[in-house]
Amino acid sequence: MSLTEKDKATVKALWAKIQKSADTIGGDALFRLFTTYPQSKIYFSHWTDLGVNSASVKAHGKKVMGGVALAVSKIDDLTKGLLELSEQHAFQLRVDPANFRLLSHCILVVIATLYPQDLTPEAHVCLDKFLANLSLALSERYR
Amino acid sequence: MVEWTEQERAIISGIFAKLDYEDVGPKALSRCLIVYPWTQRYFGAFGNLYNAEAIKTNQRIAQHGKTVLHGLDRALKNMDNIKATYSDLSVLHSEKLHVDPDNFKQLGDCLTIVIAAKMGSAFTAEMQAAFQKFLAVVVSALGRQYH
């Protein structure tokens, strides 16, 4: 399910609009991940605070959205563009790739709450494809 | 058996009490057909589904969206026995409609996003967690009679 030119254009346009809220989206999406899919918390057992106001959660959400921003800028070759991040996730973090799909869903939910008029079904399918391709690129170096 | 906290029960009934079925049902189903186009396979007799615009304005899809959403009322009224409540519907979806159970989850995700869009930040993380737990139980019950 590769990205068409239309998908890429839609994602870039949507990103341009939501970019200013990227940090908020990241923190909120991460907190929703922990609340809705508690098993995801195992990767953060070293944090003392995983609550909604946690500085660690907010900072990490910002970092994650930085990765999404990178992906948008490398949308024409996600595998190559995310190679380093993939190696980090594969060899150091060893996050089960199943979690990428769960976080992608939470990101979509947050965008829906903040930008309901913009996440039309047409935009949703493009963004869903983009996040799926991002997740695939992030899994590239796993095995 | 699924355990529900008082808070979860309150959240779930609260969401349904405020739900505009006429709006959310059609939106959720049409979104599912657009975001996951392979789900259109079950609606061959529903007329024009050629593009997003056609799907969004298709009256038969809209009506069916409402039917499906009202189908969740059964679980709402029988939260302590969702499995048994959906036994007949599970047989229907398996034997007659031949729906791939994966598609239930995909429709559930679209419903979550439609509700998130309607409620905005009032759809908190706790509400999302409770609602998705509810949907997961329904999805599991619907898939139970497949063999």
Short mmCIF file of C-alpha atoms in Angstrom, two decimals:
data_model
loop_
_atom_site.label_atom_id
_atom_site.label_comp_id
_atom_site.label_asym_id
_atom_site.label_seq_id
_atom_site.Cartn_x
_atom_site.Cartn_y
_atom_site.Cartn_z
CA MET A 1 0.00 0.00 0.00
CA SER A 2 2.61 2.53 -1.11
CA LEU A 3 2.06 6.25 -1.05
CA THR A 4 0.71 7.85 -4.22
CA GLU A 5 1.62 11.41 -5.15
CA LYS A 6 -1.83 12.41 -3.91
CA ASP A 7 -1.19 10.71 -0.55
CA LYS A 8 2.11 12.57 -0.16
CA ALA A 9 0.55 15.92 -1.07
CA THR A 10 -2.33 15.36 1.38
CA VAL A 11 0.03 14.37 4.20
CA LYS A 12 2.29 17.38 3.61
CA ALA A 13 -0.68 19.75 3.54
CA LEU A 14 -2.13 18.29 6.73
CA TRP A 15 1.27 18.33 8.42
CA ALA A 16 1.76 21.98 7.54
CA LYS A 17 -1.48 22.71 9.36
CA ILE A 18 -0.93 20.60 12.49
CA GLN A 19 2.82 21.09 12.82
CA LYS A 20 2.48 23.90 15.35
CA SER A 21 0.69 21.51 17.73
CA ALA A 22 3.20 18.70 17.17
CA ASP A 23 4.55 18.73 20.75
CA THR A 24 1.04 18.63 22.26
CA ILE A 25 -0.04 15.90 19.86
CA GLY A 26 3.01 13.81 20.77
CA GLY A 27 2.54 14.02 24.53
CA ASP A 28 -1.20 13.40 24.33
CA ALA A 29 -0.79 10.47 21.92
CA LEU A 30 1.82 8.86 24.14
CA PHE A 31 -0.35 9.24 27.25
CA ARG A 32 -3.30 7.74 25.36
CA LEU A 33 -1.04 4.84 24.30
CA PHE A 34 -0.21 4.11 27.93
CA THR A 35 -3.82 4.43 29.06
CA THR A 36 -5.46 2.44 26.25
CA TYR A 37 -2.70 -0.13 25.76
CA PRO A 38 -1.06 -0.52 29.19
CA GLN A 39 1.36 -3.16 27.90
CA SER A 40 3.21 -0.34 26.10
CA LYS A 41 4.35 1.00 29.46
CA ILE A 42 6.93 -1.77 29.78
CA TYR A 43 9.29 0.26 27.62
CA PHE A 44 9.22 3.09 30.15
CA SER A 45 9.62 1.21 33.40
CA HIS A 46 12.57 3.49 34.16
CA TRP A 47 10.29 6.54 34.43
CA THR A 48 8.71 7.34 37.77
CA ASP A 49 5.87 9.39 36.35
CA LEU A 50 3.74 8.24 33.41
CA GLY A 51 0.84 10.54 34.24
CA VAL A 52 -0.83 13.09 32.00
CA ASN A 53 1.29 15.95 33.36
CA SER A 54 4.55 14.02 33.36
CA ALA A 55 7.48 16.01 32.03
CA SER A 56 9.05 12.79 30.75
CA VAL A 57 5.93 11.91 28.75
CA LYS A 58 5.70 15.39 27.25
CA ALA A 59 9.39 15.48 26.36
CA HIS A 60 9.25 12.06 24.80
CA GLY A 61 6.09 12.91 22.87
CA LYS A 62 7.95 15.88 21.42
CA LYS A 63 10.81 13.60 20.41
CA VAL A 64 8.46 11.12 18.74
CA MET A 65 6.78 13.89 16.71
CA GLY A 66 10.25 15.05 15.70
CA GLY A 67 10.58 11.62 14.12
CA VAL A 68 7.24 12.09 12.35
CA ALA A 69 8.43 15.47 11.07
CA LEU A 70 11.58 13.80 9.74
CA ALA A 71 9.44 11.20 8.03
CA VAL A 72 7.34 13.90 6.34
CA SER A 73 10.51 15.52 5.01
CA LYS A 74 11.73 12.14 3.73
CA ILE A 75 8.37 11.03 2.44
CA ASP A 76 9.79 10.11 -0.97
CA ASP A 77 12.08 7.47 0.55
CA LEU A 78 11.02 6.61 4.07
CA THR A 79 13.19 3.48 4.31
CA LYS A 80 16.35 5.42 3.57
CA GLY A 81 15.28 8.48 5.50
CA LEU A 82 14.49 6.58 8.71
CA LEU A 83 17.40 4.12 8.55
CA GLU A 84 19.17 5.46 11.62
CA LEU A 85 15.97 5.57 13.65
CA SER A 86 15.22 2.04 12.52
CA GLU A 87 18.60 0.83 13.74
CA GLN A 88 18.04 2.55 17.05
CA HIS A 89 14.63 0.92 17.51
CA ALA A 90 15.86 -2.45 16.31
CA PHE A 91 19.12 -2.84 18.16
CA GLN A 92 18.93 -0.55 21.16
CA LEU A 93 15.31 0.01 22.07
CA ARG A 94 13.96 -3.28 20.71
CA VAL A 95 10.40 -2.01 20.68
CA ASP A 96 8.02 -4.66 19.37
CA PRO A 97 6.84 -3.24 16.02
CA ALA A 98 3.23 -4.07 16.94
CA ASN A 99 3.36 -0.96 19.10
CA PHE A 100 3.96 1.32 16.10
CA ARG A 101 0.44 0.56 14.89
CA LEU A 102 -1.00 1.28 18.34
CA LEU A 103 0.77 4.64 18.63
CA SER A 104 -0.25 5.51 15.05
CA HIS A 105 -3.88 4.98 16.03
CA CYS A 106 -3.47 7.22 19.10
CA ILE A 107 -1.88 9.93 16.94
CA LEU A 108 -4.89 9.78 14.62
CA VAL A 109 -7.30 10.02 17.59
CA VAL A 110 -5.47 13.11 18.92
CA ILE A 111 -5.50 14.78 15.50
CA ALA A 112 -9.24 14.01 15.31
CA THR A 113 -9.85 15.75 18.65
CA LEU A 114 -7.79 18.82 17.70
CA TYR A 115 -8.51 19.12 13.98
CA PRO A 116 -11.90 17.43 13.41
CA GLN A 117 -12.61 19.38 10.21
CA ASP A 118 -9.25 18.50 8.71
CA LEU A 119 -9.21 14.77 9.38
CA THR A 120 -11.79 14.04 6.70
CA PRO A 121 -12.10 10.40 5.58
CA GLU A 122 -10.01 11.29 2.51
CA ALA A 123 -7.25 12.81 4.64
CA HIS A 124 -7.54 9.96 7.16
CA VAL A 125 -6.79 7.26 4.60
CA CYS A 126 -3.69 9.15 3.38
CA LEU A 127 -2.42 9.73 6.91
CA ASP A 128 -3.14 6.14 7.91
CA LYS A 129 -1.14 4.91 4.90
CA PHE A 130 1.69 7.32 5.74
CA LEU A 131 1.89 6.15 9.36
CA ALA A 132 1.78 2.53 8.21
CA ASN A 133 4.65 3.15 5.79
CA LEU A 134 6.52 5.05 8.50
CA SER A 135 6.09 2.08 10.82
CA LEU A 136 7.32 -0.27 8.12
CA ALA A 137 10.42 1.87 7.51
CA LEU A 138 11.03 1.96 11.26
CA SER A 139 10.89 -1.86 11.32
CA GLU A 140 13.28 -2.20 8.35
CA ARG A 141 16.41 -3.15 10.31
CA TYR A 142 14.74 -5.52 12.79
CA ARG A 143 15.63 -8.73 10.94
CA MET B 1 -15.61 -12.71 32.39
CA VAL B 2 -14.89 -9.07 31.68
CA GLU B 3 -14.63 -6.84 34.73
CA TRP B 4 -15.86 -3.26 34.45
CA THR B 5 -15.05 -0.59 37.00
CA GLU B 6 -17.78 1.88 37.96
CA GLN B 7 -15.82 4.56 36.18
CA GLU B 8 -15.69 2.53 32.95
CA ARG B 9 -19.44 1.87 33.08
CA ALA B 10 -20.11 5.57 33.64
CA ILE B 11 -17.81 6.60 30.78
CA ILE B 12 -19.34 4.15 28.32
CA SER B 13 -22.99 4.95 29.14
CA GLY B 14 -22.08 8.63 29.08
CA ILE B 15 -20.68 8.38 25.56
CA PHE B 16 -23.78 6.56 24.28
CA ALA B 17 -26.19 8.88 26.10
CA LYS B 18 -24.77 11.85 24.19
CA LEU B 19 -24.33 9.98 20.91
CA ASP B 20 -26.04 11.33 17.79
CA TYR B 21 -26.69 7.96 16.14
CA GLU B 22 -28.08 9.58 12.97
CA ASP B 23 -24.79 11.38 12.44
CA VAL B 24 -22.15 9.10 13.91
CA GLY B 25 -23.44 5.81 12.45
CA PRO B 26 -23.24 6.92 8.81
CA LYS B 27 -19.93 8.71 9.39
CA ALA B 28 -18.28 5.72 11.01
CA LEU B 29 -19.32 3.22 8.35
CA SER B 30 -18.53 5.48 5.40
CA ARG B 31 -15.14 6.33 6.92
CA CYS B 32 -14.39 2.61 7.27
CA LEU B 33 -15.25 2.01 3.60
CA ILE B 34 -12.97 4.88 2.54
CA VAL B 35 -10.01 4.20 4.85
CA TYR B 36 -10.14 0.41 4.41
CA PRO B 37 -11.52 0.05 0.88
CA TRP B 38 -11.46 -3.76 0.95
CA THR B 39 -14.37 -3.61 3.39
CA GLN B 40 -16.50 -2.47 0.44
CA ARG B 41 -16.65 -6.13 -0.58
CA TYR B 42 -19.68 -6.65 1.68
CA PHE B 43 -21.67 -3.85 0.10
CA GLY B 44 -21.76 -4.88 -3.54
CA ALA B 45 -25.53 -4.47 -3.66
CA PHE B 46 -25.55 -1.02 -2.07
CA GLY B 47 -25.08 1.00 -5.24
CA ASN B 48 -22.45 3.60 -6.05
CA LEU B 49 -19.28 3.28 -3.95
CA TYR B 50 -16.88 4.47 -6.65
CA ASN B 51 -15.25 7.26 -4.69
CA ALA B 52 -15.25 8.93 -1.29
CA GLU B 53 -17.96 11.42 -2.29
CA ALA B 54 -20.24 8.65 -3.53
CA ILE B 55 -19.72 6.64 -0.34
CA LYS B 56 -20.38 9.65 1.88
CA THR B 57 -23.67 10.46 0.13
CA ASN B 58 -24.88 6.87 -0.31
CA GLN B 59 -28.20 6.64 1.56
CA ARG B 60 -28.11 2.87 1.92
CA ILE B 61 -24.69 3.05 3.56
CA ALA B 62 -25.95 5.83 5.83
CA GLN B 63 -28.93 3.74 6.90
CA HIS B 64 -26.73 0.71 7.49
CA GLY B 65 -24.33 2.80 9.57
CA LYS B 66 -27.20 3.65 11.90
CA THR B 67 -28.22 -0.02 12.11
CA VAL B 68 -24.69 -1.10 13.02
CA LEU B 69 -24.32 1.62 15.64
CA HIS B 70 -27.63 0.67 17.25
CA GLY B 71 -26.27 -2.88 17.31
CA LEU B 72 -23.87 -1.68 19.99
CA ASP B 73 -26.86 -0.84 22.22
CA ARG B 74 -27.21 -4.54 22.95
CA ALA B 75 -23.76 -4.62 24.52
CA LEU B 76 -24.48 -1.41 26.43
CA LYS B 77 -27.59 -2.98 27.99
CA ASN B 78 -25.84 -6.27 28.78
CA MET B 79 -22.34 -5.27 29.73
CA ASP B 80 -21.89 -8.23 32.03
CA ASN B 81 -22.74 -10.76 29.36
CA ILE B 82 -21.66 -9.34 26.03
CA LYS B 83 -20.42 -12.72 24.84
CA ALA B 84 -23.85 -14.37 25.02
CA THR B 85 -25.64 -11.23 23.84
CA TYR B 86 -23.86 -11.34 20.47
CA SER B 87 -24.07 -15.08 19.92
CA ASP B 88 -26.77 -14.80 17.22
CA LEU B 89 -25.17 -11.81 15.55
CA SER B 90 -21.86 -13.66 15.50
CA VAL B 91 -23.44 -16.59 13.70
CA LEU B 92 -25.08 -14.16 11.27
CA HIS B 93 -21.80 -12.40 10.47
CA SER B 94 -19.99 -15.72 10.05
CA GLU B 95 -22.49 -17.97 8.29
CA LYS B 96 -24.57 -15.56 6.27
CA LEU B 97 -22.60 -12.34 5.81
CA HIS B 98 -19.13 -13.96 5.72
CA VAL B 99 -17.44 -10.91 7.22
CA ASP B 100 -13.73 -11.21 8.05
CA PRO B 101 -13.57 -10.56 11.82
CA ASP B 102 -10.54 -8.28 11.31
CA ASN B 103 -12.95 -5.84 9.76
CA PHE B 104 -14.84 -5.45 13.05
CA LYS B 105 -11.74 -3.92 14.59
CA GLN B 106 -11.25 -1.60 11.66
CA LEU B 107 -14.83 -0.33 11.95
CA GLY B 108 -14.29 0.07 15.69
CA ASP B 109 -11.19 2.22 15.07
CA CYS B 110 -13.13 4.44 12.65
CA LEU B 111 -15.95 4.80 15.17
CA THR B 112 -13.44 5.84 17.84
CA ILE B 113 -12.02 8.50 15.53
CA VAL B 114 -15.47 9.85 14.58
CA ILE B 115 -16.39 10.14 18.26
CA ALA B 116 -13.02 11.76 19.02
CA ALA B 117 -13.68 14.31 16.27
CA LYS B 118 -17.13 15.09 17.69
CA MET B 119 -16.09 15.36 21.33
CA GLY B 120 -12.73 17.05 20.85
CA SER B 121 -10.55 17.22 23.95
CA ALA B 122 -13.55 16.12 26.03
CA PHE B 123 -12.68 12.65 24.71
CA THR B 124 -9.96 12.14 27.30
CA ALA B 125 -7.40 9.33 27.39
CA GLU B 126 -9.45 7.58 30.11
CA MET B 127 -12.56 7.76 27.97
CA GLN B 128 -10.68 6.43 24.96
CA ALA B 129 -9.33 3.53 27.00
CA ALA B 130 -12.77 2.59 28.38
CA PHE B 131 -14.48 2.94 25.01
CA GLN B 132 -11.85 0.89 23.19
CA LYS B 133 -12.06 -1.79 25.89
CA PHE B 134 -15.84 -1.91 25.29
CA LEU B 135 -15.33 -2.19 21.52
CA ALA B 136 -12.69 -4.90 21.98
CA VAL B 137 -15.14 -6.99 24.00
CA VAL B 138 -17.87 -6.53 21.37
CA VAL B 139 -15.42 -7.41 18.57
CA SER B 140 -14.34 -10.53 20.43
CA ALA B 141 -17.96 -11.58 21.00
CA LEU B 142 -18.81 -11.06 17.35
CA GLY B 143 -15.93 -13.26 16.30
CA ARG B 144 -16.70 -16.04 18.73
CA GLN B 145 -19.05 -18.19 16.70
CA TYR B 146 -16.80 -18.39 13.65
CA HIS B 147 -15.52 -21.84 12.85
#
